[in-house]
Amino acid sequence: MNDRPLPACPVETTLMLIGSKWKVLILRDLMDGTRRFSELKKSIGTITQKVLTSNLRDMEACGLLTRTVYPEVPPRVEYTLTQTGYSLKPILDSMVDWGTAYKNLADSARP
């Protein structure tokens, strides 16, 4: 786990860990299982390699995922959620439910 001091507020702690759109999208993709770096980059889309690498390293440091490097040429790197990472599934599921309901409401309000 990371040695950063945690905020007193639990909501702030959660946001510190997953408070960027990139981290939420990485979590979304890893909920289905292990992914290679290139698979994550392709799935997420507009993220740069540098930003993806930075977010993955931060999430690894916080204990949300593990990184496995295979000694091959070219090197193969895979990412898998830890138990702590998987424990965020109810939060992501709630985001899916809320986003779906909001989208349906917005669609029905359009002429």
mmCIF file with all atom_site columns, N, CA and C in Angstrom, residues 14-27 47 51 55 58-59 95:
data_model
loop_
_atom_site.group_PDB
_atom_site.id
_atom_site.type_symbol
_atom_site.label_atom_id
_atom_site.label_alt_id
_atom_site.label_comp_id
_atom_site.label_asym_id
_atom_site.label_entity_id
_atom_site.label_seq_id
_atom_site.pdbx_PDB_ins_code
_atom_site.Cartn_x
_atom_site.Cartn_y
_atom_site.Cartn_z
_atom_site.occupancy
_atom_site.B_iso_or_equiv
_atom_site.pdbx_formal_charge
_atom_site.auth_seq_id
_atom_site.auth_comp_id
_atom_site.auth_asym_id
_atom_site.auth_atom_id
_atom_site.pdbx_PDB_model_num
ATOM 1  N N  . THR A 1 14 ? -11.729 7.597  -0.946  1.00 0.00 ? 14 THR A N  1
ATOM 2  C CA . THR A 1 14 ? -12.139 6.882  -2.153  1.00 0.00 ? 14 THR A CA 1
ATOM 3  C C  . THR A 1 14 ? -11.792 7.691  -3.397  1.00 0.00 ? 14 THR A C  1
ATOM 4  N N  . LEU A 1 15 ? -12.092 8.987  -3.365  1.00 0.00 ? 15 LEU A N  1
ATOM 5  C CA . LEU A 1 15 ? -11.775 9.837  -4.509  1.00 0.00 ? 15 LEU A CA 1
ATOM 6  C C  . LEU A 1 15 ? -10.277 9.921  -4.756  1.00 0.00 ? 15 LEU A C  1
ATOM 7  N N  . MET A 1 16 ? -9.489  9.897  -3.706  1.00 0.00 ? 16 MET A N  1
ATOM 8  C CA . MET A 1 16 ? -8.042  9.913  -3.855  1.00 0.00 ? 16 MET A CA 1
ATOM 9  C C  . MET A 1 16 ? -7.574  8.679  -4.642  1.00 0.00 ? 16 MET A C  1
ATOM 10 N N  . LEU A 1 17 ? -8.234  7.559  -4.393  1.00 0.00 ? 17 LEU A N  1
ATOM 11 C CA . LEU A 1 17 ? -7.825  6.309  -5.033  1.00 0.00 ? 17 LEU A CA 1
ATOM 12 C C  . LEU A 1 17 ? -8.367  6.148  -6.449  1.00 0.00 ? 17 LEU A C  1
ATOM 13 N N  . ILE A 1 18 ? -9.596  6.600  -6.687  1.00 0.00 ? 18 ILE A N  1
ATOM 14 C CA . ILE A 1 18 ? -10.207 6.354  -8.000  1.00 0.00 ? 18 ILE A CA 1
ATOM 15 C C  . ILE A 1 18 ? -10.816 7.618  -8.594  1.00 0.00 ? 18 ILE A C  1
ATOM 16 N N  . GLY A 1 19 ? -10.363 8.774  -8.173  1.00 0.00 ? 19 GLY A N  1
ATOM 17 C CA . GLY A 1 19 ? -11.005 10.027 -8.538  1.00 0.00 ? 19 GLY A CA 1
ATOM 18 C C  . GLY A 1 19 ? -10.706 10.582 -9.908  1.00 0.00 ? 19 GLY A C  1
ATOM 19 N N  . SER A 1 20 ? -10.098 9.810  -10.791 1.00 0.00 ? 20 SER A N  1
ATOM 20 C CA . SER A 1 20 ? -9.914  10.311 -12.153 1.00 0.00 ? 20 SER A CA 1
ATOM 21 C C  . SER A 1 20 ? -10.695 9.403  -13.101 1.00 0.00 ? 20 SER A C  1
ATOM 22 N N  . LYS A 1 21 ? -11.107 9.970  -14.223 1.00 0.00 ? 21 LYS A N  1
ATOM 23 C CA . LYS A 1 21 ? -11.867 9.149  -15.172 1.00 0.00 ? 21 LYS A CA 1
ATOM 24 C C  . LYS A 1 21 ? -11.018 7.996  -15.679 1.00 0.00 ? 21 LYS A C  1
ATOM 25 N N  . TRP A 1 22 ? -9.710  8.217  -15.795 1.00 0.00 ? 22 TRP A N  1
ATOM 26 C CA . TRP A 1 22 ? -8.854  7.143  -16.305 1.00 0.00 ? 22 TRP A CA 1
ATOM 27 C C  . TRP A 1 22 ? -8.822  5.962  -15.348 1.00 0.00 ? 22 TRP A C  1
ATOM 28 N N  . LYS A 1 23 ? -8.720  6.220  -14.052 1.00 0.00 ? 23 LYS A N  1
ATOM 29 C CA . LYS A 1 23 ? -8.660  5.123  -13.085 1.00 0.00 ? 23 LYS A CA 1
ATOM 30 C C  . LYS A 1 23 ? -9.966  4.340  -13.072 1.00 0.00 ? 23 LYS A C  1
ATOM 31 N N  . VAL A 1 24 ? -11.081 5.032  -13.185 1.00 0.00 ? 24 VAL A N  1
ATOM 32 C CA . VAL A 1 24 ? -12.374 4.341  -13.218 1.00 0.00 ? 24 VAL A CA 1
ATOM 33 C C  . VAL A 1 24 ? -12.476 3.475  -14.470 1.00 0.00 ? 24 VAL A C  1
ATOM 34 N N  . LEU A 1 25 ? -12.000 3.977  -15.606 1.00 0.00 ? 25 LEU A N  1
ATOM 35 C CA . LEU A 1 25 ? -12.045 3.183  -16.842 1.00 0.00 ? 25 LEU A CA 1
ATOM 36 C C  . LEU A 1 25 ? -11.086 1.999  -16.785 1.00 0.00 ? 25 LEU A C  1
ATOM 37 N N  . ILE A 1 26 ? -9.941  2.166  -16.144 1.00 0.00 ? 26 ILE A N  1
ATOM 38 C CA . ILE A 1 26 ? -9.013  1.048  -15.948 1.00 0.00 ? 26 ILE A CA 1
ATOM 39 C C  . ILE A 1 26 ? -9.676  -0.013 -15.068 1.00 0.00 ? 26 ILE A C  1
ATOM 40 N N  . LEU A 1 27 ? -10.302 0.421  -13.979 1.00 0.00 ? 27 LEU A N  1
ATOM 41 C CA . LEU A 1 27 ? -11.014 -0.522 -13.103 1.00 0.00 ? 27 LEU A CA 1
ATOM 42 C C  . LEU A 1 27 ? -12.105 -1.257 -13.880 1.00 0.00 ? 27 LEU A C  1
ATOM 43 N N  . ILE A 1 47 ? -6.522  7.881  -24.158 1.00 0.00 ? 47 ILE A N  1
ATOM 44 C CA . ILE A 1 47 ? -5.469  8.040  -23.152 1.00 0.00 ? 47 ILE A CA 1
ATOM 45 C C  . ILE A 1 47 ? -4.093  7.864  -23.802 1.00 0.00 ? 47 ILE A C  1
ATOM 46 N N  . VAL A 1 51 ? 0.167   8.736  -19.714 1.00 0.00 ? 51 VAL A N  1
ATOM 47 C CA . VAL A 1 51 ? -0.880  8.894  -18.700 1.00 0.00 ? 51 VAL A CA 1
ATOM 48 C C  . VAL A 1 51 ? -1.358  7.530  -18.207 1.00 0.00 ? 51 VAL A C  1
ATOM 49 N N  . ASN A 1 55 ? -1.065  6.252  -14.320 1.00 0.00 ? 55 ASN A N  1
ATOM 50 C CA . ASN A 1 55 ? -2.229  5.811  -13.547 1.00 0.00 ? 55 ASN A CA 1
ATOM 51 C C  . ASN A 1 55 ? -2.077  4.366  -13.077 1.00 0.00 ? 55 ASN A C  1
ATOM 52 N N  . ASP A 1 58 ? 0.345   4.305  -10.147 1.00 0.00 ? 58 ASP A N  1
ATOM 53 C CA . ASP A 1 58 ? -0.287  4.842  -8.938  1.00 0.00 ? 58 ASP A CA 1
ATOM 54 C C  . ASP A 1 58 ? -1.254  3.815  -8.344  1.00 0.00 ? 58 ASP A C  1
ATOM 55 N N  . MET A 1 59 ? -2.033  3.164  -9.197  1.00 0.00 ? 59 MET A N  1
ATOM 56 C CA . MET A 1 59 ? -2.991  2.166  -8.713  1.00 0.00 ? 59 MET A CA 1
ATOM 57 C C  . MET A 1 59 ? -2.274  0.949  -8.134  1.00 0.00 ? 59 MET A C  1
ATOM 58 N N  . MET A 1 95 ? -22.357 3.139  -10.324 1.00 0.00 ? 95 MET A N  1
ATOM 59 C CA . MET A 1 95 ? -22.127 4.150  -11.353 1.00 0.00 ? 95 MET A CA 1
ATOM 60 C C  . MET A 1 95 ? -22.806 3.752  -12.669 1.00 0.00 ? 95 MET A C  1
#
